GROMACS .gro file of C-alpha atoms in nm:
model
  149
    1UNK     CA    1   9.553  10.149  11.863
    2UNK     CA    2   9.787  10.323  12.024
    3UNK     CA    3   9.655  10.513  12.312
    4UNK     CA    4   9.771  10.918  12.233
    5UNK     CA    5   9.691  11.280  12.306
    6UNK     CA    6   9.797  11.616  12.252
    7UNK     CA    7   9.969  11.840  12.480
    8UNK     CA    8  10.056  12.154  12.420
    9UNK     CA    9  10.395  12.304  12.293
   10UNK     CA   10  10.512  12.582  12.426
   11UNK     CA   11  10.821  12.824  12.306
   12UNK     CA   12  11.088  12.679  12.588
   13UNK     CA   13  10.977  12.310  12.390
   14UNK     CA   14  11.203  12.455  12.118
   15UNK     CA   15  11.540  12.244  12.128
   16UNK     CA   16  11.321  11.976  12.177
   17UNK     CA   17  11.129  11.992  11.908
   18UNK     CA   18  11.442  12.098  11.649
   19UNK     CA   19  11.671  11.768  11.744
   20UNK     CA   20  11.243  11.554  11.701
   21UNK     CA   21  11.263  11.701  11.379
   22UNK     CA   22  11.654  11.675  11.289
   23UNK     CA   23  11.595  11.292  11.394
   24UNK     CA   24  11.236  11.230  11.164
   25UNK     CA   25  11.373  11.416  10.849
   26UNK     CA   26  11.750  11.321  10.857
   27UNK     CA   27  11.703  11.010  10.645
   28UNK     CA   28  11.526  11.157  10.362
   29UNK     CA   29  11.683  11.462  10.360
   30UNK     CA   30  11.996  11.277  10.318
   31UNK     CA   31  11.850  11.134   9.985
   32UNK     CA   32  11.797  11.430   9.810
   33UNK     CA   33  12.160  11.588   9.937
   34UNK     CA   34  11.982  11.823  10.165
   35UNK     CA   35  12.096  11.729  10.505
   36UNK     CA   36  12.155  12.000  10.711
   37UNK     CA   37  12.168  12.079  11.098
   38UNK     CA   38  12.210  12.495  11.031
   39UNK     CA   39  11.974  12.513  10.746
   40UNK     CA   40  11.698  12.278  10.982
   41UNK     CA   41  11.735  12.497  11.241
   42UNK     CA   42  11.656  12.830  11.040
   43UNK     CA   43  11.380  12.681  10.887
   44UNK     CA   44  11.238  12.576  11.218
   45UNK     CA   45  11.250  12.845  11.304
   46UNK     CA   46  11.071  13.037  11.069
   47UNK     CA   47  10.740  12.830  11.097
   48UNK     CA   48  10.756  12.725  11.412
   49UNK     CA   49  10.437  12.884  11.627
   50UNK     CA   50  10.374  12.724  12.026
   51UNK     CA   51  10.031  12.841  12.007
   52UNK     CA   52   9.943  12.597  11.712
   53UNK     CA   53  10.169  12.243  11.811
   54UNK     CA   54  10.125  11.933  11.976
   55UNK     CA   55  10.298  11.698  12.163
   56UNK     CA   56  10.164  11.364  12.051
   57UNK     CA   57  10.180  11.136  12.401
   58UNK     CA   58  10.203  10.741  12.397
   59UNK     CA   59  10.170  10.642  12.763
   60UNK     CA   60  10.306  11.022  12.911
   61UNK     CA   61  10.608  11.000  12.671
   62UNK     CA   62  10.604  11.215  12.405
   63UNK     CA   63  10.654  11.058  12.161
   64UNK     CA   64  10.638  11.303  11.839
   65UNK     CA   65  10.459  11.677  11.707
   66UNK     CA   66  10.219  11.841  11.487
   67UNK     CA   67  10.105  12.239  11.467
   68UNK     CA   68   9.757  12.262  11.295
   69UNK     CA   69   9.787  12.659  11.192
   70UNK     CA   70   9.508  12.864  10.999
   71UNK     CA   71   9.578  12.863  10.625
   72UNK     CA   72   9.419  13.112  10.410
   73UNK     CA   73   9.146  12.903  10.284
   74UNK     CA   74   9.154  12.656  10.568
   75UNK     CA   75   9.411  12.474  10.789
   76UNK     CA   76   9.762  12.358  10.714
   77UNK     CA   77   9.911  12.051  10.889
   78UNK     CA   78  10.297  12.194  10.967
   79UNK     CA   79  10.595  12.013  11.190
   80UNK     CA   80  10.423  11.684  11.138
   81UNK     CA   81  10.704  11.471  11.362
   82UNK     CA   82  10.707  11.104  11.485
   83UNK     CA   83  11.047  10.920  11.704
   84UNK     CA   84  11.158  10.706  11.436
   85UNK     CA   85  11.014  10.398  11.650
   86UNK     CA   86  10.728  10.501  11.611
   87UNK     CA   87  10.692  10.532  11.257
   88UNK     CA   88  10.520  10.233  11.046
   89UNK     CA   89  10.260  10.075  11.321
   90UNK     CA   90   9.968  10.319  11.304
   91UNK     CA   91  10.067  10.604  11.508
   92UNK     CA   92  10.079  10.870  11.226
   93UNK     CA   93   9.749  10.756  11.128
   94UNK     CA   94   9.549  10.770  11.392
   95UNK     CA   95   9.749  11.195  11.480
   96UNK     CA   96   9.645  11.254  11.115
   97UNK     CA   97   9.294  11.116  11.139
   98UNK     CA   98   9.155  11.350  11.502
   99UNK     CA   99   9.339  11.654  11.289
  100UNK     CA  100   9.114  11.617  10.977
  101UNK     CA  101   8.785  11.542  11.247
  102UNK     CA  102   8.878  11.898  11.358
  103UNK     CA  103   8.949  12.053  11.035
  104UNK     CA  104   8.581  11.845  10.931
  105UNK     CA  105   8.436  11.945  11.250
  106UNK     CA  106   8.472  12.366  11.132
  107UNK     CA  107   8.422  12.222  10.761
  108UNK     CA  108   8.758  12.318  10.659
  109UNK     CA  109   9.029  12.173  10.352
  110UNK     CA  110   9.305  12.013  10.483
  111UNK     CA  111   9.689  12.179  10.337
  112UNK     CA  112   9.981  11.960  10.373
  113UNK     CA  113  10.383  12.001  10.206
  114UNK     CA  114  10.616  11.718  10.167
  115UNK     CA  115  10.906  11.654  10.132
  116UNK     CA  116  10.981  11.495   9.765
  117UNK     CA  117  11.151  11.160   9.798
  118UNK     CA  118  10.964  11.099  10.168
  119UNK     CA  119  10.776  10.764  10.235
  120UNK     CA  120  10.523  11.037  10.359
  121UNK     CA  121  10.389  11.121   9.987
  122UNK     CA  122  10.212  10.801   9.985
  123UNK     CA  123  10.109  10.812  10.366
  124UNK     CA  124   9.953  11.148  10.251
  125UNK     CA  125   9.781  10.974   9.920
  126UNK     CA  126   9.622  10.729  10.114
  127UNK     CA  127   9.412  10.915  10.386
  128UNK     CA  128   9.266  11.125  10.092
  129UNK     CA  129   9.488  11.413  10.020
  130UNK     CA  130   9.558  11.530   9.643
  131UNK     CA  131   9.892  11.690   9.437
  132UNK     CA  132   9.847  12.032   9.409
  133UNK     CA  133  10.118  12.098   9.299
  134UNK     CA  134  10.496  12.135   9.382
  135UNK     CA  135  10.774  12.264   9.373
  136UNK     CA  136  11.149  12.209   9.425
  137UNK     CA  137  11.168  11.989   9.688
  138UNK     CA  138  10.842  12.035   9.847
  139UNK     CA  139  10.507  11.878   9.760
  140UNK     CA  140  10.215  12.047   9.830
  141UNK     CA  141   9.891  11.874   9.904
  142UNK     CA  142   9.514  11.952   9.941
  143UNK     CA  143   9.238  11.740  10.118
  144UNK     CA  144   8.881  11.870  10.055
  145UNK     CA  145   8.666  11.925  10.386
  146UNK     CA  146   8.417  11.658  10.438
  147UNK     CA  147   8.118  11.769  10.636
  148UNK     CA  148   7.857  11.553  10.751
  149UNK     CA  149   7.516  11.552  10.593
   0.00000   0.00000   0.00000
């Protein structure tokens, strides 16, 4: 297991987090013919809410970010990106488990939107997320709240 902690993000982190997003998604977006840094900046601008965004920190270094936002009927995991060097090393699962534990403490379900064709689809399914619907470019998953008896 990798020791990590969350640190709050702020509006001044926008460019750093956008660059992380581009690095993390580039391969998947290119495979779909949808890699466009200008569009990515626009979409990130529309979705970025610093109050809900957290840096993922390992050994004093920012290696990723994630947002856990209120949604209509629970919580939404958004902007979950790790530096490519951290993919496949178990850190994403650890971070997700920490977020799910927060949701479970509050008795809330969790939703996530995943780019079609991304390896992240299997990642979320292995963590108990169920496909609810799909759009032209994204799949929409939900995990029911797990409340301790």
